[in-house]
Amino acid sequence: MSNKNPPAFTRRVYIFNFLSLTISILILAFSWAATALATSDSKIEMGISEYKKTDGNHAIIRPKRERKSTTDHSKLKELQGPFFSGPEVTKACLECHNTAGHQFMKNKHWTWDYKHPKTGQHLGKSVLINNFCTNARGNEGMCAQCHAGYGMDSSDFDFTNQGNIDCLVCHESTGTYYKTPTSKGNKACSIMFEGKPAIDWTKIAQSVDMPSRSNCGKCHFYGGGGDNVKHGDLSSVLFDPPKAVDVHMSEA
């Protein structure tokens, strides 16, 4: 008589062992998840609630911090306006900051151009092809919303004219400043600019302060046309993140 187990019995043993192993793994996984949640900020629902601290204009909804600037620009006669465009504000800025324009025109935020000092490589947004947005050439109208200048709509932009510098993109502190494309793009992109209020140029000019995370984030958190689109580690949550998201940038 054979000592081998019948096939049906063997299958039942295999199924029982498989189910036991699966249940054990699930128990361990749930235990780990429960521990992680218990030690993290219970108020954070990842992917949802951390974005509630920003509004449609990417303005931070929190008490305004003490000003960093040593000058209250709202009291300067040069900024009493009225202003009706960005270049008008720039002209007023340069009347006092009379060397800032030439200094800034050496900055990569302006040139979009960089030559590596060791390799001689020609780099920068104006010439480089990346694996997400490919290249800005031919699409300057959309890309230039994050250029620290006014009027870039082609590769013929005048980088020698300091009157084209956009001071506000890095220095305004109202959270209401925005830029629209300088050239016509796909109609689908127009939804990005629907319903935006008119810019109060005088109010924004008088708000200038030292650059903050809010200024940087408007471009770097929304690169590629949306929140967290281009850079997987940069999103609007970093305007005011809880420790559970970024322990270094959190002020909690």
Coordinates of N, CA and C in Angstrom, one line a residue:
M1 N 0.8 -1.2 0.0 CA 0.0 0.0 0.0 C 0.9 1.2 0.0
S2 N 0.6 2.2 -0.8 CA 1.4 3.4 -1.0 C 1.2 4.3 0.2
N3 N 2.4 5.0 0.7 CA 2.4 5.9 1.8 C 2.1 7.4 1.3
K4 N 2.1 7.6 0.0 CA 1.9 8.9 -0.5 C 0.5 9.4 -0.2
N5 N 0.5 10.8 0.1 CA -0.8 11.4 0.4 C -1.6 11.5 -0.9
P6 N -2.9 11.4 -0.8 CA -3.7 11.6 -2.1 C -3.6 13.0 -2.6
P7 N -3.7 13.2 -3.9 CA -3.6 14.6 -4.5 C -4.5 15.6 -3.8
A8 N -5.7 15.3 -3.5 CA -6.7 16.2 -2.9 C -6.2 16.7 -1.6
F9 N -5.6 15.8 -0.8 CA -5.1 16.1 0.5 C -3.9 17.1 0.4
T10 N -3.0 16.8 -0.5 CA -1.9 17.6 -0.8 C -2.2 19.0 -1.2
R11 N -3.2 19.1 -2.0 CA -3.7 20.5 -2.4 C -4.2 21.3 -1.3
R12 N -5.0 20.6 -0.4 CA -5.5 21.3 0.8 C -4.4 21.8 1.7
V13 N -3.3 21.0 1.8 CA -2.2 21.4 2.7 C -1.5 22.6 2.1
Y14 N -1.3 22.6 0.8 CA -0.7 23.8 0.1 C -1.6 25.0 0.2
I15 N -2.9 24.9 0.1 CA -3.8 26.0 0.2 C -3.8 26.5 1.6
F16 N -3.8 25.6 2.6 CA -3.7 26.0 4.0 C -2.5 26.8 4.3
N17 N -1.3 26.3 3.9 CA -0.1 27.0 4.1 C 0.0 28.3 3.4
F18 N -0.5 28.4 2.2 CA -0.5 29.7 1.5 C -1.4 30.7 2.2
L19 N -2.6 30.3 2.7 CA -3.5 31.2 3.4 C -2.9 31.7 4.7
S20 N -2.2 30.7 5.4 CA -1.6 31.1 6.7 C -0.5 32.1 6.5
L21 N 0.3 31.9 5.5 CA 1.4 32.9 5.2 C 0.8 34.2 4.8
T22 N -0.2 34.2 4.0 CA -0.8 35.5 3.5 C -1.4 36.3 4.7
I23 N -2.1 35.6 5.6 CA -2.7 36.2 6.8 C -1.6 36.8 7.7
S24 N -0.5 36.0 7.8 CA 0.6 36.5 8.7 C 1.2 37.8 8.1
I25 N 1.3 37.8 6.8 CA 1.9 39.0 6.1 C 1.0 40.2 6.3
L26 N -0.3 40.0 6.1 CA -1.3 41.1 6.3 C -1.3 41.6 7.7
I27 N -1.2 40.7 8.7 CA -1.2 41.1 10.1 C 0.0 42.0 10.4
L28 N 1.2 41.6 9.9 CA 2.4 42.4 10.1 C 2.3 43.8 9.4
A29 N 1.7 43.8 8.2 CA 1.5 45.0 7.4 C 0.6 46.0 8.2
F30 N -0.5 45.5 8.6 CA -1.5 46.4 9.4 C -0.8 46.8 10.7
S31 N -0.1 46.0 11.3 CA 0.6 46.4 12.6 C 1.6 47.5 12.3
W32 N 2.3 47.4 11.2 CA 3.3 48.4 10.9 C 2.6 49.7 10.5
A33 N 1.5 49.6 9.8 CA 0.8 50.8 9.4 C 0.2 51.6 10.6
A34 N -0.3 50.8 11.5 CA -0.9 51.4 12.7 C 0.1 52.1 13.6
T35 N 1.3 51.5 13.6 CA 2.4 52.1 14.4 C 2.8 53.4 13.8
A36 N 2.9 53.4 12.4 CA 3.4 54.5 11.7 C 2.4 55.7 11.9
L37 N 1.1 55.4 11.8 CA 0.1 56.4 12.0 C 0.1 57.0 13.4
A38 N 0.3 56.1 14.3 CA 0.3 56.5 15.7 C 1.4 57.5 16.0
T39 N 2.5 57.3 15.3 CA 3.7 58.2 15.6 C 3.8 59.4 14.7
S40 N 2.8 59.5 13.7 CA 2.9 60.6 12.8 C 1.8 61.6 13.2
D41 N 1.7 62.7 12.4 CA 0.7 63.7 12.7 C -0.7 63.2 12.2
S42 N -1.6 62.9 13.2 CA -2.9 62.3 12.9 C -3.8 63.2 12.1
K43 N -3.4 64.5 12.0 CA -4.3 65.4 11.3 C -4.0 65.4 9.8
I44 N -3.0 64.7 9.4 CA -2.6 64.8 8.0 C -3.2 63.6 7.2
E45 N -3.9 63.9 6.2 CA -4.4 62.9 5.3 C -3.6 63.0 4.0
M46 N -2.6 62.2 3.8 CA -1.7 62.5 2.7 C -2.4 62.6 1.3
G47 N -2.0 63.6 0.6 CA -2.5 63.9 -0.7 C -3.8 64.7 -0.7
I48 N -4.3 65.0 0.5 CA -5.6 65.8 0.5 C -5.4 67.0 1.4
S49 N -5.4 66.7 2.7 CA -5.5 67.8 3.7 C -4.3 68.7 3.7
E50 N -3.1 68.2 3.3 CA -1.9 69.1 3.3 C -2.0 70.2 2.3
Y51 N -2.9 70.1 1.4 CA -3.0 71.2 0.4 C -4.0 72.2 0.7
K52 N -4.7 72.1 1.9 CA -5.7 73.1 2.2 C -5.2 74.4 2.7
K53 N -3.9 74.5 2.8 CA -3.3 75.7 3.3 C -2.9 76.7 2.2
T54 N -3.3 76.3 0.9 CA -3.0 77.2 -0.2 C -4.3 77.4 -0.9
D55 N -4.5 78.6 -1.5 CA -5.7 78.9 -2.3 C -5.4 78.8 -3.7
G56 N -6.4 79.2 -4.6 CA -6.2 79.1 -6.0 C -5.1 80.0 -6.6
N57 N -4.8 81.0 -5.9 CA -3.7 81.9 -6.4 C -2.4 81.5 -5.7
H58 N -2.3 80.4 -5.0 CA -1.1 79.9 -4.4 C -0.7 80.9 -3.2
A59 N -1.6 81.7 -2.7 CA -1.2 82.5 -1.6 C -1.3 81.7 -0.3
I60 N -0.4 81.9 0.6 CA -0.3 81.1 1.8 C -1.4 81.6 2.8
I61 N -2.2 80.8 3.3 CA -3.3 81.2 4.2 C -2.7 81.0 5.6
R62 N -2.0 82.0 6.1 CA -1.5 82.0 7.5 C -1.1 83.4 7.8
P63 N -1.0 83.7 9.1 CA -0.6 85.1 9.5 C 0.7 85.5 8.8
K64 N 0.7 86.7 8.3 CA 1.9 87.3 7.7 C 3.0 87.4 8.7
R65 N 4.2 87.0 8.4 CA 5.3 87.0 9.3 C 5.8 88.5 9.3
E66 N 6.6 88.7 10.3 CA 7.3 90.0 10.5 C 8.1 90.2 9.2
R67 N 8.1 91.4 8.7 CA 8.8 91.8 7.5 C 10.3 91.6 7.7
K68 N 11.0 91.1 6.7 CA 12.4 90.9 6.7 C 13.1 92.2 6.2
S69 N 12.5 92.9 5.3 CA 13.1 94.1 4.7 C 13.4 95.2 5.8
T70 N 14.4 95.9 5.6 CA 14.7 97.1 6.4 C 14.0 98.3 6.0
T71 N 13.2 98.2 4.9 CA 12.5 99.4 4.4 C 11.0 99.0 4.2
D72 N 10.1 99.9 4.6 CA 8.7 99.7 4.3 C 8.4 100.4 3.0
H73 N 8.4 99.6 2.0 CA 8.2 100.1 0.6 C 6.9 100.8 0.4
S74 N 5.9 100.5 1.2 CA 4.6 101.1 1.0 C 4.6 102.6 1.3
K75 N 5.7 103.1 2.0 CA 5.8 104.5 2.4 C 6.7 105.3 1.4
L76 N 7.3 104.6 0.5 CA 8.2 105.3 -0.5 C 7.4 106.1 -1.5
K77 N 7.7 107.3 -1.7 CA 7.0 108.2 -2.7 C 7.1 107.6 -4.1
E78 N 8.2 106.9 -4.4 CA 8.4 106.4 -5.7 C 7.5 105.2 -6.0
L79 N 6.9 104.7 -5.0 CA 6.0 103.5 -5.2 C 4.5 103.8 -4.9
Q80 N 4.2 105.1 -4.9 CA 2.8 105.5 -4.7 C 1.9 105.3 -5.9
G81 N 2.6 105.1 -7.1 CA 1.8 104.9 -8.3 C 1.1 106.1 -8.8
P82 N 0.1 105.8 -9.6 CA -0.4 104.4 -10.0 C 0.5 103.8 -11.0
F83 N 0.5 102.4 -10.9 CA 1.2 101.6 -11.9 C 0.2 100.8 -12.7
F84 N 0.5 100.5 -13.9 CA -0.4 99.8 -14.8 C 0.3 98.6 -15.5
S85 N 1.5 98.4 -15.2 CA 2.2 97.2 -15.8 C 3.5 96.9 -14.9
G86 N 4.0 95.7 -15.2 CA 5.2 95.3 -14.5 C 6.4 96.1 -14.8
P87 N 6.7 96.4 -16.1 CA 7.9 97.3 -16.4 C 7.8 98.6 -15.8
E88 N 6.6 99.2 -15.5 CA 6.5 100.5 -14.8 C 7.0 100.3 -13.4
V89 N 6.7 99.2 -12.8 CA 7.2 99.0 -11.4 C 8.7 98.8 -11.4
T90 N 9.2 98.0 -12.4 CA 10.7 97.8 -12.5 C 11.4 99.1 -12.6
K91 N 10.9 100.0 -13.4 CA 11.5 101.3 -13.6 C 11.6 102.1 -12.3
A92 N 10.5 102.0 -11.5 CA 10.6 102.7 -10.2 C 11.6 102.0 -9.3
C93 N 11.7 100.7 -9.3 CA 12.6 100.0 -8.5 C 14.0 100.4 -8.8
L94 N 14.4 100.5 -10.1 CA 15.7 100.8 -10.5 C 16.1 102.2 -10.2
E95 N 15.2 103.1 -9.9 CA 15.5 104.5 -9.6 C 16.3 104.5 -8.2
C96 N 15.9 103.6 -7.3 CA 16.7 103.5 -6.0 C 17.7 102.5 -6.1
H97 N 17.4 101.3 -6.5 CA 18.3 100.2 -6.6 C 19.0 100.3 -8.0
N98 N 19.9 101.3 -8.1 CA 20.4 101.7 -9.4 C 21.5 100.7 -10.0
T99 N 22.0 99.8 -9.2 CA 22.9 98.8 -9.8 C 22.4 97.4 -9.8
A100 N 21.2 97.2 -9.2 CA 20.6 95.9 -9.1 C 20.3 95.3 -10.4
G101 N 19.9 96.1 -11.4 CA 19.5 95.5 -12.7 C 20.7 94.8 -13.4
H102 N 21.9 95.5 -13.4 CA 23.0 94.9 -14.0 C 23.6 93.7 -13.3
Q103 N 23.4 93.8 -11.9 CA 23.8 92.6 -11.1 C 22.9 91.4 -11.4
F104 N 21.6 91.7 -11.5 CA 20.7 90.5 -11.7 C 20.8 89.9 -13.1
M105 N 21.2 90.7 -14.1 CA 21.3 90.2 -15.4 C 22.4 89.2 -15.6
K106 N 23.2 88.9 -14.5 CA 24.2 87.9 -14.5 C 23.6 86.6 -13.9
N107 N 22.4 86.7 -13.3 CA 21.8 85.6 -12.6 C 21.2 84.6 -13.5
K108 N 21.3 83.3 -13.2 CA 20.7 82.2 -14.1 C 19.2 82.3 -14.2
H109 N 18.5 82.9 -13.2 CA 17.1 83.1 -13.3 C 16.8 84.0 -14.4
W110 N 17.7 84.8 -14.8 CA 17.5 85.8 -15.9 C 18.1 85.2 -17.2
T111 N 19.3 84.7 -17.2 CA 20.0 84.3 -18.4 C 19.4 82.9 -19.0
W112 N 19.0 82.0 -18.1 CA 18.6 80.7 -18.5 C 19.8 80.0 -19.2
D113 N 21.0 80.4 -18.8 CA 22.2 80.0 -19.5 C 23.3 79.8 -18.5
Y114 N 24.1 78.7 -18.8 CA 25.2 78.4 -17.8 C 26.3 77.7 -18.5
K115 N 27.5 78.1 -18.3 CA 28.7 77.4 -18.9 C 29.4 76.7 -17.7
H116 N 29.5 75.4 -17.8 CA 30.2 74.7 -16.7 C 31.7 75.1 -16.7
P117 N 32.2 75.6 -15.5 CA 33.6 76.1 -15.5 C 34.6 75.0 -15.7
K118 N 34.3 73.7 -15.4 CA 35.3 72.7 -15.6 C 35.2 72.0 -16.9
T119 N 34.0 71.6 -17.3 CA 33.8 70.8 -18.5 C 33.6 71.7 -19.8
G120 N 33.2 73.0 -19.6 CA 32.9 73.8 -20.7 C 31.6 73.5 -21.3
Q121 N 30.8 72.7 -20.7 CA 29.4 72.3 -21.2 C 28.5 73.6 -21.2
H122 N 27.8 73.7 -22.3 CA 26.8 74.8 -22.4 C 25.5 74.3 -21.9
L123 N 25.0 74.8 -20.7 CA 23.8 74.3 -20.1 C 22.8 75.4 -19.9
G124 N 21.7 75.1 -19.3 CA 20.7 76.1 -19.0 C 19.4 75.8 -19.7
K125 N 18.3 76.4 -19.2 CA 17.0 76.2 -19.7 C 16.8 76.6 -21.2
S126 N 17.6 77.6 -21.6 CA 17.4 78.1 -22.9 C 18.0 77.1 -24.0
V127 N 18.9 76.2 -23.6 CA 19.5 75.3 -24.6 C 19.3 73.8 -24.2
L128 N 19.0 73.6 -23.0 CA 19.0 72.2 -22.5 C 17.7 71.5 -22.8
I129 N 17.8 70.2 -23.1 CA 16.6 69.3 -23.3 C 16.5 68.4 -22.1
N130 N 15.3 68.5 -21.4 CA 15.1 67.6 -20.3 C 14.1 66.6 -20.6
N131 N 13.9 65.6 -19.7 CA 13.1 64.5 -20.0 C 11.6 64.7 -19.7
F132 N 11.2 65.9 -19.3 CA 9.8 66.2 -19.1 C 9.2 67.2 -20.0
C133 N 9.7 68.4 -20.0 CA 9.2 69.5 -20.8 C 10.0 69.7 -22.1
T134 N 10.9 68.8 -22.4 CA 11.8 68.8 -23.5 C 12.6 70.1 -23.5
N135 N 12.1 71.2 -24.3 CA 12.9 72.4 -24.4 C 12.0 73.6 -24.5
A136 N 12.5 74.7 -23.9 CA 11.7 75.9 -24.0 C 11.6 76.6 -25.3
R137 N 12.6 76.3 -26.2 CA 12.7 76.9 -27.5 C 11.4 76.6 -28.3
G138 N 10.7 77.6 -28.7 CA 9.5 77.5 -29.5 C 8.2 77.5 -28.6
N139 N 8.4 77.4 -27.3 CA 7.3 77.5 -26.4 C 7.6 78.5 -25.3
E140 N 8.3 79.6 -25.7 CA 8.7 80.6 -24.7 C 7.5 81.2 -24.0
G141 N 6.4 81.3 -24.7 CA 5.2 82.0 -24.1 C 4.7 81.4 -22.8
M142 N 4.7 80.0 -22.8 CA 4.3 79.3 -21.6 C 5.4 79.2 -20.6
C143 N 6.6 78.9 -21.1 CA 7.7 78.7 -20.2 C 8.1 80.0 -19.5
A144 N 8.0 81.1 -20.2 CA 8.4 82.4 -19.7 C 7.6 82.9 -18.5
Q145 N 6.5 82.2 -18.2 CA 5.7 82.6 -17.0 C 6.6 82.5 -15.8
C146 N 7.6 81.6 -15.9 CA 8.6 81.5 -14.8 C 9.9 82.0 -15.1
H147 N 10.0 82.9 -16.1 CA 11.2 83.7 -16.3 C 11.1 85.0 -15.5
A148 N 12.2 85.4 -14.9 CA 12.2 86.6 -14.1 C 12.3 87.8 -15.0
G149 N 11.5 87.9 -16.0 CA 11.5 89.0 -16.9 C 10.1 89.2 -17.6
Y150 N 10.0 90.3 -18.4 CA 8.8 90.6 -19.1 C 9.0 90.5 -20.6
G151 N 8.0 89.9 -21.3 CA 8.0 90.0 -22.8 C 8.8 88.9 -23.5
M152 N 9.2 87.9 -22.8 CA 9.9 86.8 -23.6 C 8.9 86.0 -24.4
D153 N 8.9 86.1 -25.7 CA 8.0 85.3 -26.5 C 8.7 84.5 -27.6
S154 N 10.1 84.6 -27.6 CA 10.9 83.9 -28.6 C 12.3 83.9 -28.1
S155 N 13.2 83.3 -28.9 CA 14.6 83.3 -28.5 C 15.3 84.6 -28.8
D156 N 14.6 85.6 -29.4 CA 15.1 86.9 -29.7 C 15.0 87.9 -28.5
F157 N 14.6 87.4 -27.3 CA 14.4 88.2 -26.2 C 15.6 89.0 -25.9
D158 N 15.5 90.3 -25.5 CA 16.6 91.2 -25.3 C 17.1 91.0 -23.8
F159 N 18.1 90.3 -23.6 CA 18.6 90.0 -22.3 C 19.5 91.2 -21.8
T160 N 19.7 92.2 -22.6 CA 20.6 93.3 -22.2 C 19.8 94.5 -21.7
N161 N 18.4 94.4 -21.8 CA 17.6 95.5 -21.3 C 17.1 95.3 -19.9
Q162 N 17.6 96.0 -19.0 CA 17.3 95.8 -17.6 C 15.8 96.2 -17.3
G163 N 15.2 97.0 -18.2 CA 13.8 97.3 -18.1 C 12.9 96.1 -18.2
N164 N 13.4 95.0 -18.8 CA 12.6 93.8 -18.9 C 12.6 92.9 -17.7
I165 N 13.4 93.3 -16.6 CA 13.5 92.5 -15.4 C 12.2 92.5 -14.7
D166 N 11.8 91.4 -14.2 CA 10.6 91.3 -13.3 C 11.0 91.2 -11.9
C167 N 10.9 92.3 -11.2 CA 11.3 92.4 -9.8 C 10.3 91.7 -8.9
L168 N 9.0 91.7 -9.3 CA 7.9 91.3 -8.4 C 7.9 89.8 -8.3
V169 N 8.3 89.0 -9.3 CA 8.1 87.6 -9.2 C 8.9 87.0 -8.0
C170 N 10.0 87.7 -7.6 CA 10.8 87.2 -6.4 C 10.5 88.0 -5.2
H171 N 9.9 89.2 -5.3 CA 9.9 90.1 -4.1 C 8.5 90.5 -3.6
E172 N 7.5 90.3 -4.4 CA 6.1 90.7 -3.9 C 5.7 89.8 -2.8
S173 N 4.9 90.3 -1.9 CA 4.5 89.4 -0.7 C 3.0 89.4 -0.5
T174 N 2.2 89.8 -1.5 CA 0.8 89.7 -1.3 C 0.2 88.3 -1.6
G175 N 1.0 87.5 -2.4 CA 0.5 86.2 -2.9 C -0.5 86.3 -4.0
T176 N -0.8 87.5 -4.6 CA -1.8 87.7 -5.6 C -1.2 87.9 -7.0
Y177 N 0.1 87.9 -7.1 CA 0.8 88.2 -8.4 C 0.8 86.9 -9.2
Y178 N 0.6 87.1 -10.5 CA 0.7 86.0 -11.4 C 1.1 86.5 -12.8
K179 N 1.5 85.6 -13.7 CA 1.9 86.0 -15.0 C 1.1 85.1 -16.0
T180 N 0.7 85.7 -17.1 CA 0.1 85.0 -18.2 C 1.0 84.8 -19.4
P181 N 0.7 83.9 -20.3 CA 1.7 83.6 -21.4 C 1.8 84.8 -22.3
T182 N 3.0 85.0 -22.8 CA 3.3 86.1 -23.7 C 3.0 85.7 -25.2
S183 N 2.7 84.5 -25.4 CA 2.4 84.1 -26.8 C 1.2 83.1 -26.7
K184 N 0.5 83.0 -27.8 CA -0.7 82.2 -27.9 C -0.4 80.7 -27.9
G185 N -1.0 79.9 -27.1 CA -0.8 78.5 -27.0 C -2.0 77.7 -27.3
N186 N -2.1 76.5 -26.9 CA -3.2 75.6 -27.1 C -4.4 76.2 -26.2
K187 N -5.6 76.1 -26.8 CA -6.8 76.6 -26.1 C -7.0 75.9 -24.8
A188 N -6.6 74.6 -24.7 CA -6.8 73.9 -23.4 C -6.0 74.5 -22.3
C189 N -5.0 75.3 -22.6 CA -4.2 75.9 -21.5 C -4.9 77.2 -20.9
S190 N -5.9 77.7 -21.6 CA -6.5 78.9 -21.2 C -7.2 78.8 -19.9
I191 N -7.6 77.5 -19.5 CA -8.3 77.3 -18.3 C -7.5 77.7 -17.1
M192 N -6.1 77.7 -17.3 CA -5.2 78.0 -16.2 C -5.4 79.4 -15.7
F193 N -5.9 80.3 -16.6 CA -6.0 81.7 -16.3 C -7.4 82.3 -16.2
E194 N -8.4 81.4 -16.2 CA -9.8 81.9 -16.1 C -10.1 82.3 -14.7
G195 N -10.8 83.4 -14.5 CA -11.3 83.8 -13.2 C -10.3 84.5 -12.3
K196 N -9.1 84.8 -12.9 CA -8.1 85.4 -12.0 C -8.5 86.9 -11.9
P197 N -8.3 87.5 -10.7 CA -8.6 88.9 -10.5 C -7.6 89.8 -11.2
A198 N -7.9 91.0 -11.5 CA -7.0 91.9 -12.1 C -5.9 92.2 -11.1
I199 N -4.7 92.4 -11.6 CA -3.5 92.7 -10.7 C -3.5 94.1 -10.2
D200 N -3.4 94.3 -8.9 CA -3.3 95.7 -8.4 C -1.8 96.0 -8.3
W201 N -1.3 96.6 -9.4 CA 0.1 96.8 -9.5 C 0.7 97.7 -8.4
T202 N 0.0 98.7 -8.0 CA 0.5 99.6 -6.9 C 0.6 98.9 -5.6
K203 N -0.5 98.1 -5.2 CA -0.5 97.4 -4.0 C 0.7 96.3 -4.0
I204 N 0.8 95.7 -5.1 CA 1.9 94.6 -5.1 C 3.3 95.3 -5.1
A205 N 3.5 96.4 -5.8 CA 4.7 97.1 -5.7 C 5.1 97.5 -4.3
Q206 N 4.1 98.0 -3.6 CA 4.4 98.4 -2.2 C 4.6 97.3 -1.2
S207 N 4.3 96.1 -1.7 CA 4.5 94.9 -0.8 C 5.9 94.3 -0.8
V208 N 6.8 94.8 -1.7 CA 8.0 94.1 -1.9 C 8.8 93.8 -0.6
D209 N 9.4 92.7 -0.6 CA 10.1 92.2 0.6 C 11.2 91.3 0.2
M210 N 11.9 90.7 1.2 CA 12.9 89.7 0.8 C 12.2 88.5 0.3
P211 N 12.8 87.8 -0.7 CA 12.2 86.6 -1.3 C 11.9 85.6 -0.2
S212 N 10.7 85.0 -0.4 CA 10.3 83.9 0.6 C 10.0 82.6 -0.1
R213 N 9.7 81.6 0.6 CA 9.3 80.3 0.1 C 8.1 80.4 -0.9
S214 N 7.2 81.4 -0.6 CA 6.1 81.6 -1.4 C 6.5 82.0 -2.8
N215 N 7.4 82.9 -2.9 CA 7.9 83.4 -4.2 C 8.5 82.3 -5.0
C216 N 9.4 81.6 -4.3 CA 10.1 80.5 -5.0 C 9.2 79.4 -5.5
G217 N 8.2 79.1 -4.6 CA 7.3 78.0 -4.9 C 6.4 78.2 -6.0
K218 N 6.0 79.4 -6.3 CA 5.1 79.7 -7.4 C 5.6 79.2 -8.7
C219 N 6.9 79.2 -8.9 CA 7.5 78.6 -10.1 C 7.9 77.2 -9.9
H220 N 8.7 76.9 -8.8 CA 9.3 75.6 -8.7 C 8.4 74.5 -8.2
F221 N 7.3 74.9 -7.5 CA 6.3 73.9 -7.1 C 5.3 73.6 -8.2
Y222 N 5.2 74.5 -9.1 CA 4.2 74.4 -10.2 C 4.8 74.2 -11.6
G223 N 6.1 73.8 -11.6 CA 6.7 73.6 -12.9 C 6.0 72.6 -13.7
G224 N 6.0 72.8 -15.0 CA 5.3 71.9 -15.9 C 3.8 72.1 -16.1
G225 N 3.3 73.2 -15.5 CA 1.9 73.5 -15.7 C 1.0 73.1 -14.6
G226 N 1.5 72.6 -13.5 CA 0.6 72.2 -12.4 C 1.3 71.8 -11.1
D227 N 0.6 71.7 -10.0 CA 1.1 71.4 -8.7 C 1.8 70.0 -8.7
N228 N 3.1 70.0 -8.4 CA 3.8 68.7 -8.2 C 3.9 67.9 -9.5
V229 N 3.8 68.6 -10.7 CA 3.8 68.0 -12.0 C 5.2 67.6 -12.4
K230 N 6.1 68.6 -12.5 CA 7.4 68.4 -13.0 C 8.4 67.8 -12.1
H231 N 8.3 68.2 -10.8 CA 9.3 67.7 -9.8 C 8.5 66.9 -8.8
G232 N 8.8 65.6 -8.7 CA 8.1 64.8 -7.8 C 8.3 65.1 -6.3
D233 N 9.4 65.8 -6.0 CA 9.6 66.2 -4.6 C 9.3 67.6 -4.3
L234 N 8.7 68.3 -5.2 CA 8.3 69.7 -4.9 C 6.8 69.9 -5.2
S235 N 6.1 70.4 -4.2 CA 4.7 70.7 -4.4 C 4.3 71.8 -3.4
S236 N 3.0 72.2 -3.5 CA 2.5 73.3 -2.7 C 2.5 73.0 -1.2
V237 N 2.5 71.7 -0.9 CA 2.5 71.3 0.5 C 3.8 71.9 1.2
L238 N 4.8 72.2 0.5 CA 6.0 72.7 1.0 C 5.9 74.2 1.4
F239 N 4.8 74.9 1.0 CA 4.7 76.3 1.5 C 4.6 76.3 3.0
D240 N 4.0 75.4 3.6 CA 3.9 75.3 5.0 C 3.7 73.9 5.5
P241 N 4.7 73.0 5.3 CA 4.5 71.6 5.5 C 4.5 71.2 7.0
P242 N 3.8 70.2 7.3 CA 3.9 69.6 8.7 C 5.1 68.7 8.7
K243 N 5.5 68.4 9.9 CA 6.7 67.6 10.1 C 6.7 66.2 9.4
A244 N 5.4 65.7 9.3 CA 5.3 64.4 8.7 C 5.6 64.4 7.2
V245 N 5.6 65.6 6.6 CA 5.9 65.7 5.2 C 7.4 66.2 5.0
D246 N 7.8 67.2 5.8 CA 9.2 67.6 5.6 C 9.7 68.2 7.0
V247 N 10.5 67.4 7.7 CA 10.9 67.8 9.0 C 11.8 69.0 9.0
H248 N 12.5 69.3 7.9 CA 13.4 70.4 7.8 C 12.7 71.7 7.5
M249 N 11.7 71.7 6.6 CA 11.0 72.9 6.3 C 9.9 73.3 7.2
S250 N 9.4 72.3 8.0 CA 8.3 72.5 8.8 C 8.6 73.5 9.9
E251 N 7.6 74.4 10.2 CA 7.7 75.3 11.3 C 6.8 74.9 12.5
A252 N 6.2 73.7 12.4 CA 5.3 73.3 13.4 C 6.1 73.0 14.7

